[in-house]
């Protein structure tokens, strides 16, 4: 197994287990203060009422922050199943690819999307809702 492939495998095992590397990443690294950051935080916490409130007030479920980080991707990185599926139900696009990422050494690479990360996640649960809600493998 090549060194790069080993790093990817280790990174995704870490993703599925709540890697400490991901926990060091702050929402402010990717989202400016405001409704989009609040949506990412609500997804991360699984706060469905707050997700619904923000969307009802016009926050774009497919808005992106730095490096094209979406609230859906942020929620996936933080392994919140309830928030993840709710964002998908509300129209979040799981096919939005990220750009170059600070998280590259921890498993995110140019072009990663919620679809690609869900497919490589050790927990197969994430792939099912992604495919159900228009994920393009």
mmCIF file of N, CA and C in Angstrom:
data_model
loop_
_atom_site.group_PDB
_atom_site.id
_atom_site.type_symbol
_atom_site.label_atom_id
_atom_site.label_comp_id
_atom_site.label_asym_id
_atom_site.label_seq_id
_atom_site.Cartn_x
_atom_site.Cartn_y
_atom_site.Cartn_z
ATOM 1 N N UNK A 1 0.855 -1.178 0.000
ATOM 2 C CA UNK A 1 0.000 0.000 0.000
ATOM 3 C C UNK A 1 0.897 1.235 0.000
ATOM 4 N N UNK A 2 0.619 2.182 -0.866
ATOM 5 C CA UNK A 2 1.454 3.379 -0.945
ATOM 6 C C UNK A 2 1.277 4.247 0.302
ATOM 7 N N UNK A 3 2.272 5.075 0.546
ATOM 8 C CA UNK A 3 2.225 5.968 1.705
ATOM 9 C C UNK A 3 1.002 6.881 1.643
ATOM 10 N N UNK A 4 0.703 7.428 0.461
ATOM 11 C CA UNK A 4 -0.439 8.337 0.314
ATOM 12 C C UNK A 4 -1.743 7.606 0.621
ATOM 13 N N UNK A 5 -1.884 6.395 0.091
ATOM 14 C CA UNK A 5 -3.097 5.632 0.354
ATOM 15 C C UNK A 5 -3.221 5.310 1.836
ATOM 16 N N UNK A 6 -2.113 4.991 2.473
ATOM 17 C CA UNK A 6 -2.138 4.724 3.912
ATOM 18 C C UNK A 6 -2.620 5.945 4.675
ATOM 19 N N UNK A 7 -2.131 7.132 4.303
ATOM 20 C CA UNK A 7 -2.551 8.366 4.978
ATOM 21 C C UNK A 7 -4.043 8.585 4.808
ATOM 22 N N UNK A 8 -4.567 8.317 3.610
ATOM 23 C CA UNK A 8 -5.990 8.511 3.362
ATOM 24 C C UNK A 8 -6.804 7.539 4.213
ATOM 25 N N UNK A 9 -6.401 6.280 4.253
ATOM 26 C CA UNK A 9 -7.122 5.286 5.049
ATOM 27 C C UNK A 9 -7.120 5.686 6.519
ATOM 28 N N UNK A 10 -5.972 6.061 7.033
ATOM 29 C CA UNK A 10 -5.871 6.478 8.434
ATOM 30 C C UNK A 10 -6.738 7.708 8.686
ATOM 31 N N UNK A 11 -6.727 8.649 7.748
ATOM 32 C CA UNK A 11 -7.519 9.873 7.913
ATOM 33 C C UNK A 11 -9.002 9.564 7.995
ATOM 34 N N UNK A 12 -9.485 8.660 7.154
ATOM 35 C CA UNK A 12 -10.912 8.379 7.161
ATOM 36 C C UNK A 12 -11.322 7.507 8.329
ATOM 37 N N UNK A 13 -10.431 6.676 8.822
ATOM 38 C CA UNK A 13 -10.724 5.977 10.069
ATOM 39 C C UNK A 13 -10.852 7.011 11.179
ATOM 40 N N UNK A 14 -9.960 7.995 11.160
ATOM 41 C CA UNK A 14 -10.037 9.087 12.134
ATOM 42 C C UNK A 14 -11.315 9.882 11.989
ATOM 43 N N UNK A 15 -11.746 10.110 10.742
ATOM 44 C CA UNK A 15 -12.989 10.846 10.511
ATOM 45 C C UNK A 15 -14.156 10.103 11.140
ATOM 46 N N UNK A 16 -14.216 8.815 10.923
ATOM 47 C CA UNK A 16 -15.327 8.035 11.456
ATOM 48 C C UNK A 16 -15.278 7.925 12.971
ATOM 49 N N UNK A 17 -14.118 8.115 13.533
ATOM 50 C CA UNK A 17 -13.974 7.991 14.990
ATOM 51 C C UNK A 17 -13.899 9.344 15.684
ATOM 52 N N UNK A 18 -14.119 10.416 14.964
ATOM 53 C CA UNK A 18 -14.053 11.740 15.566
ATOM 54 C C UNK A 18 -12.618 12.168 15.815
ATOM 55 N N UNK A 19 -11.810 12.147 14.793
ATOM 56 C CA UNK A 19 -10.394 12.470 14.895
ATOM 57 C C UNK A 19 -10.143 13.779 15.629
ATOM 58 N N UNK A 20 -9.169 13.789 16.552
ATOM 59 C CA UNK A 20 -8.820 15.031 17.232
ATOM 60 C C UNK A 20 -8.387 16.125 16.261
ATOM 61 N N UNK A 21 -7.819 15.742 15.115
ATOM 62 C CA UNK A 21 -7.398 16.744 14.133
ATOM 63 C C UNK A 21 -8.595 17.551 13.652
ATOM 64 N N UNK A 22 -9.732 16.896 13.431
ATOM 65 C CA UNK A 22 -10.927 17.607 13.001
ATOM 66 C C UNK A 22 -11.475 18.474 14.125
ATOM 67 N N UNK A 23 -11.323 18.029 15.359
ATOM 68 C CA UNK A 23 -11.854 18.801 16.476
ATOM 69 C C UNK A 23 -11.085 20.104 16.683
ATOM 70 N N UNK A 24 -9.859 20.195 16.164
ATOM 71 C CA UNK A 24 -9.078 21.432 16.289
ATOM 72 C C UNK A 24 -9.514 22.494 15.292
ATOM 73 N N UNK A 25 -10.227 22.087 14.275
ATOM 74 C CA UNK A 25 -10.688 23.011 13.255
ATOM 75 C C UNK A 25 -11.885 23.775 13.808
ATOM 76 N N UNK A 26 -11.856 25.085 13.642
ATOM 77 C CA UNK A 26 -12.924 25.938 14.157
ATOM 78 C C UNK A 26 -13.857 26.367 13.028
ATOM 79 N N UNK A 27 -15.120 26.520 13.334
ATOM 80 C CA UNK A 27 -16.085 26.958 12.333
ATOM 81 C C UNK A 27 -15.663 28.304 11.741
ATOM 82 N N UNK A 28 -15.019 29.143 12.545
ATOM 83 C CA UNK A 28 -14.570 30.456 12.061
ATOM 84 C C UNK A 28 -13.425 30.335 11.051
ATOM 85 N N UNK A 29 -12.775 29.167 10.962
ATOM 86 C CA UNK A 29 -11.754 28.950 9.932
ATOM 87 C C UNK A 29 -12.378 28.911 8.543
ATOM 88 N N UNK A 30 -13.656 28.608 8.463
ATOM 89 C CA UNK A 30 -14.323 28.418 7.177
ATOM 90 C C UNK A 30 -15.495 29.349 6.914
ATOM 91 N N UNK A 31 -16.133 29.846 7.972
ATOM 92 C CA UNK A 31 -17.334 30.659 7.782
ATOM 93 C C UNK A 31 -17.204 31.979 8.513
ATOM 94 N N UNK A 32 -17.520 33.068 7.809
ATOM 95 C CA UNK A 32 -17.587 34.383 8.435
ATOM 96 C C UNK A 32 -18.774 34.402 9.399
ATOM 97 N N UNK A 33 -18.734 35.300 10.372
ATOM 98 C CA UNK A 33 -19.861 35.446 11.291
ATOM 99 C C UNK A 33 -21.124 35.748 10.492
ATOM 100 N N UNK A 34 -22.217 35.150 10.878
ATOM 101 C CA UNK A 34 -23.480 35.394 10.200
ATOM 102 C C UNK A 34 -24.291 34.124 10.041
ATOM 103 N N UNK A 35 -25.350 34.212 9.248
ATOM 104 C CA UNK A 35 -26.293 33.096 9.141
ATOM 105 C C UNK A 35 -25.688 31.794 8.601
ATOM 106 N N UNK A 36 -24.766 31.869 7.660
ATOM 107 C CA UNK A 36 -24.188 30.645 7.117
ATOM 108 C C UNK A 36 -23.364 29.913 8.178
ATOM 109 N N UNK A 37 -22.614 30.657 8.967
ATOM 110 C CA UNK A 37 -21.868 30.044 10.073
ATOM 111 C C UNK A 37 -22.845 29.449 11.084
ATOM 112 N N UNK A 38 -23.926 30.161 11.361
ATOM 113 C CA UNK A 38 -24.929 29.655 12.304
ATOM 114 C C UNK A 38 -25.551 28.359 11.785
ATOM 115 N N UNK A 39 -25.746 28.272 10.467
ATOM 116 C CA UNK A 39 -26.301 27.055 9.877
ATOM 117 C C UNK A 39 -25.316 25.891 10.030
ATOM 118 N N UNK A 40 -24.051 26.144 9.789
ATOM 119 C CA UNK A 40 -23.032 25.103 9.971
ATOM 120 C C UNK A 40 -23.000 24.636 11.427
ATOM 121 N N UNK A 41 -23.053 25.579 12.350
ATOM 122 C CA UNK A 41 -23.039 25.233 13.779
ATOM 123 C C UNK A 41 -24.290 24.448 14.170
ATOM 124 N N UNK A 42 -25.442 24.847 13.630
ATOM 125 C CA UNK A 42 -26.689 24.135 13.936
ATOM 126 C C UNK A 42 -26.629 22.704 13.401
ATOM 127 N N UNK A 43 -26.070 22.532 12.214
ATOM 128 C CA UNK A 43 -25.911 21.188 11.671
ATOM 129 C C UNK A 43 -24.971 20.350 12.509
ATOM 130 N N UNK A 44 -23.851 20.946 12.897
ATOM 131 C CA UNK A 44 -22.861 20.254 13.731
ATOM 132 C C UNK A 44 -23.483 19.762 15.033
ATOM 133 N N UNK A 45 -24.382 20.558 15.600
ATOM 134 C CA UNK A 45 -25.014 20.224 16.883
ATOM 135 C C UNK A 45 -26.306 19.420 16.717
ATOM 136 N N UNK A 46 -26.783 19.286 15.476
ATOM 137 C CA UNK A 46 -28.050 18.591 15.257
ATOM 138 C C UNK A 46 -29.256 19.373 15.736
ATOM 139 N N UNK A 47 -29.151 20.694 15.715
ATOM 140 C CA UNK A 47 -30.224 21.567 16.175
ATOM 141 C C UNK A 47 -31.193 21.823 15.016
ATOM 142 N N UNK A 48 -32.162 20.936 14.855
ATOM 143 C CA UNK A 48 -33.067 20.987 13.713
ATOM 144 C C UNK A 48 -33.949 22.236 13.715
ATOM 145 N N UNK A 49 -34.371 22.670 14.873
ATOM 146 C CA UNK A 49 -35.194 23.887 14.946
ATOM 147 C C UNK A 49 -34.407 25.097 14.460
ATOM 148 N N UNK A 50 -33.143 25.179 14.822
ATOM 149 C CA UNK A 50 -32.317 26.310 14.382
ATOM 150 C C UNK A 50 -32.042 26.223 12.881
ATOM 151 N N UNK A 51 -31.813 25.016 12.368
ATOM 152 C CA UNK A 51 -31.648 24.852 10.921
ATOM 153 C C UNK A 51 -32.893 25.364 10.208
ATOM 154 N N UNK A 52 -34.053 24.937 10.661
ATOM 155 C CA UNK A 52 -35.313 25.349 10.033
ATOM 156 C C UNK A 52 -35.512 26.861 10.131
ATOM 157 N N UNK A 53 -35.188 27.444 11.279
ATOM 158 C CA UNK A 53 -35.342 28.891 11.461
ATOM 159 C C UNK A 53 -34.450 29.649 10.493
ATOM 160 N N UNK A 54 -33.203 29.239 10.391
ATOM 161 C CA UNK A 54 -32.264 29.924 9.501
ATOM 162 C C UNK A 54 -32.684 29.808 8.036
ATOM 163 N N UNK A 55 -33.119 28.629 7.643
ATOM 164 C CA UNK A 55 -33.555 28.445 6.253
ATOM 165 C C UNK A 55 -34.823 29.247 5.964
ATOM 166 N N UNK A 56 -35.740 29.300 6.925
ATOM 167 C CA UNK A 56 -36.968 30.083 6.751
ATOM 168 C C UNK A 56 -36.668 31.567 6.607
ATOM 169 N N UNK A 57 -35.550 32.005 7.206
ATOM 170 C CA UNK A 57 -35.149 33.413 7.122
ATOM 171 C C UNK A 57 -34.241 33.701 5.933
ATOM 172 N N UNK A 58 -34.088 32.729 5.029
ATOM 173 C CA UNK A 58 -33.385 32.985 3.778
ATOM 174 C C UNK A 58 -31.933 32.545 3.696
ATOM 175 N N UNK A 59 -31.424 31.854 4.700
ATOM 176 C CA UNK A 59 -30.055 31.359 4.611
ATOM 177 C C UNK A 59 -30.006 30.282 3.533
ATOM 178 N N UNK A 60 -29.006 30.335 2.684
ATOM 179 C CA UNK A 60 -28.857 29.406 1.572
ATOM 180 C C UNK A 60 -28.283 28.079 2.075
ATOM 181 N N UNK A 61 -29.074 27.009 1.987
ATOM 182 C CA UNK A 61 -28.627 25.694 2.455
ATOM 183 C C UNK A 61 -27.384 25.225 1.692
ATOM 184 N N UNK A 62 -27.167 25.776 0.492
ATOM 185 C CA UNK A 62 -26.009 25.411 -0.316
ATOM 186 C C UNK A 62 -24.953 26.511 -0.370
ATOM 187 N N UNK A 63 -25.053 27.461 0.547
ATOM 188 C CA UNK A 63 -24.014 28.485 0.624
ATOM 189 C C UNK A 63 -22.689 27.841 1.010
ATOM 190 N N UNK A 64 -21.602 28.478 0.616
ATOM 191 C CA UNK A 64 -20.288 27.931 0.949
ATOM 192 C C UNK A 64 -19.413 29.011 1.563
ATOM 193 N N UNK A 65 -18.536 28.562 2.430
ATOM 194 C CA UNK A 65 -17.554 29.443 3.052
ATOM 195 C C UNK A 65 -16.214 29.292 2.352
ATOM 196 N N UNK A 66 -15.162 29.557 3.091
ATOM 197 C CA UNK A 66 -13.810 29.444 2.545
ATOM 198 C C UNK A 66 -13.562 28.028 2.069
ATOM 199 N N UNK A 67 -12.817 27.915 0.988
ATOM 200 C CA UNK A 67 -12.459 26.621 0.395
ATOM 201 C C UNK A 67 -13.694 25.818 -0.008
ATOM 202 N N UNK A 68 -14.802 26.534 -0.206
ATOM 203 C CA UNK A 68 -16.085 25.950 -0.594
ATOM 204 C C UNK A 68 -16.598 24.940 0.431
ATOM 205 N N UNK A 69 -16.320 25.204 1.697
ATOM 206 C CA UNK A 69 -16.875 24.382 2.783
ATOM 207 C C UNK A 69 -18.362 24.700 2.891
ATOM 208 N N UNK A 70 -19.194 23.680 2.828
ATOM 209 C CA UNK A 70 -20.640 23.870 2.966
ATOM 210 C C UNK A 70 -21.075 23.462 4.372
ATOM 211 N N UNK A 71 -22.227 23.955 4.821
ATOM 212 C CA UNK A 71 -22.742 23.497 6.109
ATOM 213 C C UNK A 71 -22.924 21.974 6.154
ATOM 214 N N UNK A 72 -23.305 21.373 5.018
ATOM 215 C CA UNK A 72 -23.455 19.917 4.976
ATOM 216 C C UNK A 72 -22.113 19.230 5.207
ATOM 217 N N UNK A 73 -21.069 19.688 4.528
ATOM 218 C CA UNK A 73 -19.739 19.094 4.701
ATOM 219 C C UNK A 73 -19.259 19.295 6.136
ATOM 220 N N UNK A 74 -19.491 20.487 6.687
ATOM 221 C CA UNK A 74 -19.091 20.769 8.076
ATOM 222 C C UNK A 74 -19.783 19.795 9.036
ATOM 223 N N UNK A 75 -21.063 19.557 8.798
ATOM 224 C CA UNK A 75 -21.832 18.648 9.645
ATOM 225 C C UNK A 75 -21.319 17.213 9.513
ATOM 226 N N UNK A 76 -20.978 16.808 8.302
ATOM 227 C CA UNK A 76 -20.416 15.475 8.084
ATOM 228 C C UNK A 76 -19.078 15.313 8.804
ATOM 229 N N UNK A 77 -18.219 16.292 8.706
ATOM 230 C CA UNK A 77 -16.911 16.231 9.364
ATOM 231 C C UNK A 77 -17.074 16.053 10.865
ATOM 232 N N UNK A 78 -18.148 16.630 11.405
ATOM 233 C CA UNK A 78 -18.382 16.539 12.846
ATOM 234 C C UNK A 78 -19.347 15.400 13.217
ATOM 235 N N UNK A 79 -19.660 14.569 12.230
ATOM 236 C CA UNK A 79 -20.368 13.306 12.451
ATOM 237 C C UNK A 79 -21.706 13.443 13.174
ATOM 238 N N UNK A 80 -22.480 14.467 12.773
ATOM 239 C CA UNK A 80 -23.804 14.598 13.362
ATOM 240 C C UNK A 80 -24.836 14.072 12.369
ATOM 241 N N UNK A 81 -25.286 12.867 12.587
ATOM 242 C CA UNK A 81 -26.206 12.210 11.654
ATOM 243 C C UNK A 81 -27.536 12.947 11.542
ATOM 244 N N UNK A 82 -28.059 13.389 12.669
ATOM 245 C CA UNK A 82 -29.355 14.076 12.672
ATOM 246 C C UNK A 82 -29.273 15.374 11.856
ATOM 247 N N UNK A 83 -28.249 16.180 12.111
ATOM 248 C CA UNK A 83 -28.079 17.423 11.369
ATOM 249 C C UNK A 83 -27.786 17.175 9.898
ATOM 250 N N UNK A 84 -26.972 16.160 9.624
ATOM 251 C CA UNK A 84 -26.587 15.822 8.257
ATOM 252 C C UNK A 84 -27.805 15.453 7.419
ATOM 253 N N UNK A 85 -28.616 14.538 7.928
ATOM 254 C CA UNK A 85 -29.786 14.117 7.161
ATOM 255 C C UNK A 85 -30.801 15.247 7.027
ATOM 256 N N UNK A 86 -30.946 16.058 8.055
ATOM 257 C CA UNK A 86 -31.910 17.162 7.986
ATOM 258 C C UNK A 86 -31.493 18.180 6.916
ATOM 259 N N UNK A 87 -30.216 18.497 6.850
ATOM 260 C CA UNK A 87 -29.751 19.418 5.801
ATOM 261 C C UNK A 87 -30.011 18.829 4.411
ATOM 262 N N UNK A 88 -29.781 17.535 4.257
ATOM 263 C CA UNK A 88 -30.092 16.887 2.976
ATOM 264 C C UNK A 88 -31.584 16.983 2.665
ATOM 265 N N UNK A 89 -32.434 16.742 3.657
ATOM 266 C CA UNK A 89 -33.878 16.823 3.467
ATOM 267 C C UNK A 89 -34.301 18.231 3.057
ATOM 268 N N UNK A 90 -33.558 19.223 3.516
ATOM 269 C CA UNK A 90 -33.882 20.627 3.221
ATOM 270 C C UNK A 90 -33.247 21.115 1.921
ATOM 271 N N UNK A 91 -32.593 20.195 1.183
ATOM 272 C CA UNK A 91 -32.092 20.555 -0.137
ATOM 273 C C UNK A 91 -30.596 20.763 -0.246
ATOM 274 N N UNK A 92 -29.840 20.435 0.794
ATOM 275 C CA UNK A 92 -28.383 20.584 0.699
ATOM 276 C C UNK A 92 -27.847 19.684 -0.409
ATOM 277 N N UNK A 93 -26.973 20.220 -1.222
ATOM 278 C CA UNK A 93 -26.388 19.495 -2.346
ATOM 279 C C UNK A 93 -25.144 18.744 -1.877
ATOM 280 N N UNK A 94 -25.185 17.408 -1.875
ATOM 281 C CA UNK A 94 -24.026 16.647 -1.410
ATOM 282 C C UNK A 94 -22.899 16.563 -2.432
ATOM 283 N N UNK A 95 -23.107 17.152 -3.614
ATOM 284 C CA UNK A 95 -22.120 17.060 -4.689
ATOM 285 C C UNK A 95 -21.185 18.262 -4.772
ATOM 286 N N UNK A 96 -21.335 19.251 -3.897
ATOM 287 C CA UNK A 96 -20.482 20.443 -3.947
ATOM 288 C C UNK A 96 -19.057 20.056 -3.565
ATOM 289 N N UNK A 97 -18.101 20.241 -4.492
ATOM 290 C CA UNK A 97 -16.711 19.876 -4.175
ATOM 291 C C UNK A 97 -15.992 20.995 -3.426
ATOM 292 N N UNK A 98 -15.152 20.597 -2.491
ATOM 293 C CA UNK A 98 -14.307 21.573 -1.800
ATOM 294 C C UNK A 98 -13.129 21.945 -2.689
ATOM 295 N N UNK A 99 -12.541 23.088 -2.399
ATOM 296 C CA UNK A 99 -11.293 23.492 -3.030
ATOM 297 C C UNK A 99 -10.158 23.090 -2.102
ATOM 298 N N UNK A 100 -8.949 23.515 -2.411
ATOM 299 C CA UNK A 100 -7.799 23.203 -1.569
ATOM 300 C C UNK A 100 -8.150 23.473 -0.118
ATOM 301 N N UNK A 101 -7.800 22.562 0.752
ATOM 302 C CA UNK A 101 -8.254 22.629 2.136
ATOM 303 C C UNK A 101 -7.108 22.561 3.128
ATOM 304 N N UNK A 102 -7.265 23.281 4.227
ATOM 305 C CA UNK A 102 -6.338 23.175 5.350
ATOM 306 C C UNK A 102 -6.372 21.766 5.937
ATOM 307 N N UNK A 103 -7.462 21.050 5.683
ATOM 308 C CA UNK A 103 -7.634 19.719 6.242
ATOM 309 C C UNK A 103 -7.030 18.633 5.363
ATOM 310 N N UNK A 104 -6.343 19.004 4.287
ATOM 311 C CA UNK A 104 -5.836 18.016 3.346
ATOM 312 C C UNK A 104 -5.062 16.909 4.035
ATOM 313 N N UNK A 105 -4.225 17.244 4.992
ATOM 314 C CA UNK A 105 -3.429 16.214 5.659
ATOM 315 C C UNK A 105 -4.287 15.296 6.516
ATOM 316 N N UNK A 106 -5.534 15.678 6.772
ATOM 317 C CA UNK A 106 -6.434 14.858 7.579
ATOM 318 C C UNK A 106 -7.496 14.160 6.734
ATOM 319 N N UNK A 107 -7.332 14.189 5.419
ATOM 320 C CA UNK A 107 -8.245 13.418 4.593
ATOM 321 C C UNK A 107 -9.054 14.180 3.578
ATOM 322 N N UNK A 108 -9.213 15.481 3.714
ATOM 323 C CA UNK A 108 -9.942 16.239 2.711
ATOM 324 C C UNK A 108 -8.961 16.660 1.628
ATOM 325 N N UNK A 109 -9.374 16.508 0.400
ATOM 326 C CA UNK A 109 -8.511 16.870 -0.712
ATOM 327 C C UNK A 109 -9.301 17.711 -1.693
ATOM 328 N N UNK A 110 -8.588 18.336 -2.618
ATOM 329 C CA UNK A 110 -9.274 19.089 -3.651
ATOM 330 C C UNK A 110 -10.337 18.208 -4.295
ATOM 331 N N UNK A 111 -11.525 18.735 -4.419
ATOM 332 C CA UNK A 111 -12.596 18.010 -5.079
ATOM 333 C C UNK A 111 -13.416 17.108 -4.183
ATOM 334 N N UNK A 112 -13.071 16.981 -2.899
ATOM 335 C CA UNK A 112 -13.885 16.152 -2.012
ATOM 336 C C UNK A 112 -15.253 16.789 -1.827
ATOM 337 N N UNK A 113 -16.248 15.935 -1.740
ATOM 338 C CA UNK A 113 -17.616 16.383 -1.498
ATOM 339 C C UNK A 113 -18.206 15.513 -0.401
ATOM 340 N N UNK A 114 -19.414 15.842 0.012
ATOM 341 C CA UNK A 114 -20.089 15.008 1.006
ATOM 342 C C UNK A 114 -20.307 13.603 0.456
ATOM 343 N N UNK A 115 -20.493 13.490 -0.858
ATOM 344 C CA UNK A 115 -20.656 12.167 -1.467
ATOM 345 C C UNK A 115 -19.371 11.357 -1.320
ATOM 346 N N UNK A 116 -18.250 11.947 -1.713
ATOM 347 C CA UNK A 116 -16.994 11.190 -1.687
ATOM 348 C C UNK A 116 -16.571 10.850 -0.258
ATOM 349 N N UNK A 117 -16.755 11.786 0.679
ATOM 350 C CA UNK A 117 -16.390 11.487 2.068
ATOM 351 C C UNK A 117 -17.333 10.464 2.689
ATOM 352 N N UNK A 118 -18.609 10.526 2.336
ATOM 353 C CA UNK A 118 -19.561 9.548 2.863
ATOM 354 C C UNK A 118 -19.228 8.147 2.361
ATOM 355 N N UNK A 119 -18.835 8.072 1.108
ATOM 356 C CA UNK A 119 -18.489 6.782 0.530
ATOM 357 C C UNK A 119 -17.244 6.167 1.128
ATOM 358 N N UNK A 120 -16.354 7.010 1.656
ATOM 359 C CA UNK A 120 -15.107 6.504 2.233
ATOM 360 C C UNK A 120 -15.171 6.421 3.758
ATOM 361 N N UNK A 121 -16.278 6.842 4.323
ATOM 362 C CA UNK A 121 -16.410 6.828 5.781
ATOM 363 C C UNK A 121 -16.543 5.396 6.275
ATOM 364 N N UNK A 122 -15.937 5.099 7.394
ATOM 365 C CA UNK A 122 -16.016 3.760 7.978
ATOM 366 C C UNK A 122 -17.461 3.417 8.350
ATOM 367 N N UNK A 123 -18.245 4.414 8.719
ATOM 368 C CA UNK A 123 -19.653 4.193 9.055
ATOM 369 C C UNK A 123 -20.473 4.291 7.766
ATOM 370 N N UNK A 124 -21.016 3.179 7.269
ATOM 371 C CA UNK A 124 -21.748 3.200 6.001
ATOM 372 C C UNK A 124 -23.065 3.972 6.060
ATOM 373 N N UNK A 125 -23.521 4.346 7.242
ATOM 374 C CA UNK A 125 -24.786 5.067 7.367
ATOM 375 C C UNK A 125 -24.797 6.329 6.510
ATOM 376 N N UNK A 126 -23.688 7.060 6.462
ATOM 377 C CA UNK A 126 -23.651 8.357 5.780
ATOM 378 C C UNK A 126 -23.915 8.251 4.286
ATOM 379 N N UNK A 127 -23.537 7.160 3.662
ATOM 380 C CA UNK A 127 -23.704 7.032 2.220
ATOM 381 C C UNK A 127 -25.168 6.891 1.819
ATOM 382 N N UNK A 128 -25.960 6.195 2.592
ATOM 383 C CA UNK A 128 -27.360 5.960 2.227
ATOM 384 C C UNK A 128 -28.158 7.252 2.064
ATOM 385 N N UNK A 129 -28.155 8.161 3.038
ATOM 386 C CA UNK A 129 -28.933 9.388 2.818
ATOM 387 C C UNK A 129 -28.361 10.268 1.699
ATOM 388 N N UNK A 130 -27.039 10.250 1.528
ATOM 389 C CA UNK A 130 -26.440 11.036 0.449
ATOM 390 C C UNK A 130 -26.971 10.565 -0.901
ATOM 391 N N UNK A 131 -27.008 9.262 -1.101
ATOM 392 C CA UNK A 131 -27.512 8.727 -2.373
ATOM 393 C C UNK A 131 -28.999 8.960 -2.523
ATOM 394 N N UNK A 132 -29.741 8.875 -1.428
ATOM 395 C CA UNK A 132 -31.188 9.108 -1.456
ATOM 396 C C UNK A 132 -31.504 10.558 -1.843
ATOM 397 N N UNK A 133 -30.639 11.479 -1.434
ATOM 398 C CA UNK A 133 -30.885 12.910 -1.699
ATOM 399 C C UNK A 133 -29.961 13.445 -2.777
ATOM 400 N N UNK A 134 -29.933 12.765 -3.914
ATOM 401 C CA UNK A 134 -29.314 13.244 -5.158
ATOM 402 C C UNK A 134 -27.786 13.265 -5.156
ATOM 403 N N UNK A 135 -27.165 12.472 -4.315
ATOM 404 C CA UNK A 135 -25.721 12.348 -4.387
ATOM 405 C C UNK A 135 -25.325 11.633 -5.657
ATOM 406 N N UNK A 136 -24.318 12.147 -6.335
ATOM 407 C CA UNK A 136 -23.855 11.560 -7.598
ATOM 408 C C UNK A 136 -22.511 10.877 -7.366
ATOM 409 N N UNK A 137 -22.538 9.537 -7.268
ATOM 410 C CA UNK A 137 -21.292 8.817 -7.001
ATOM 411 C C UNK A 137 -20.370 8.887 -8.194
#
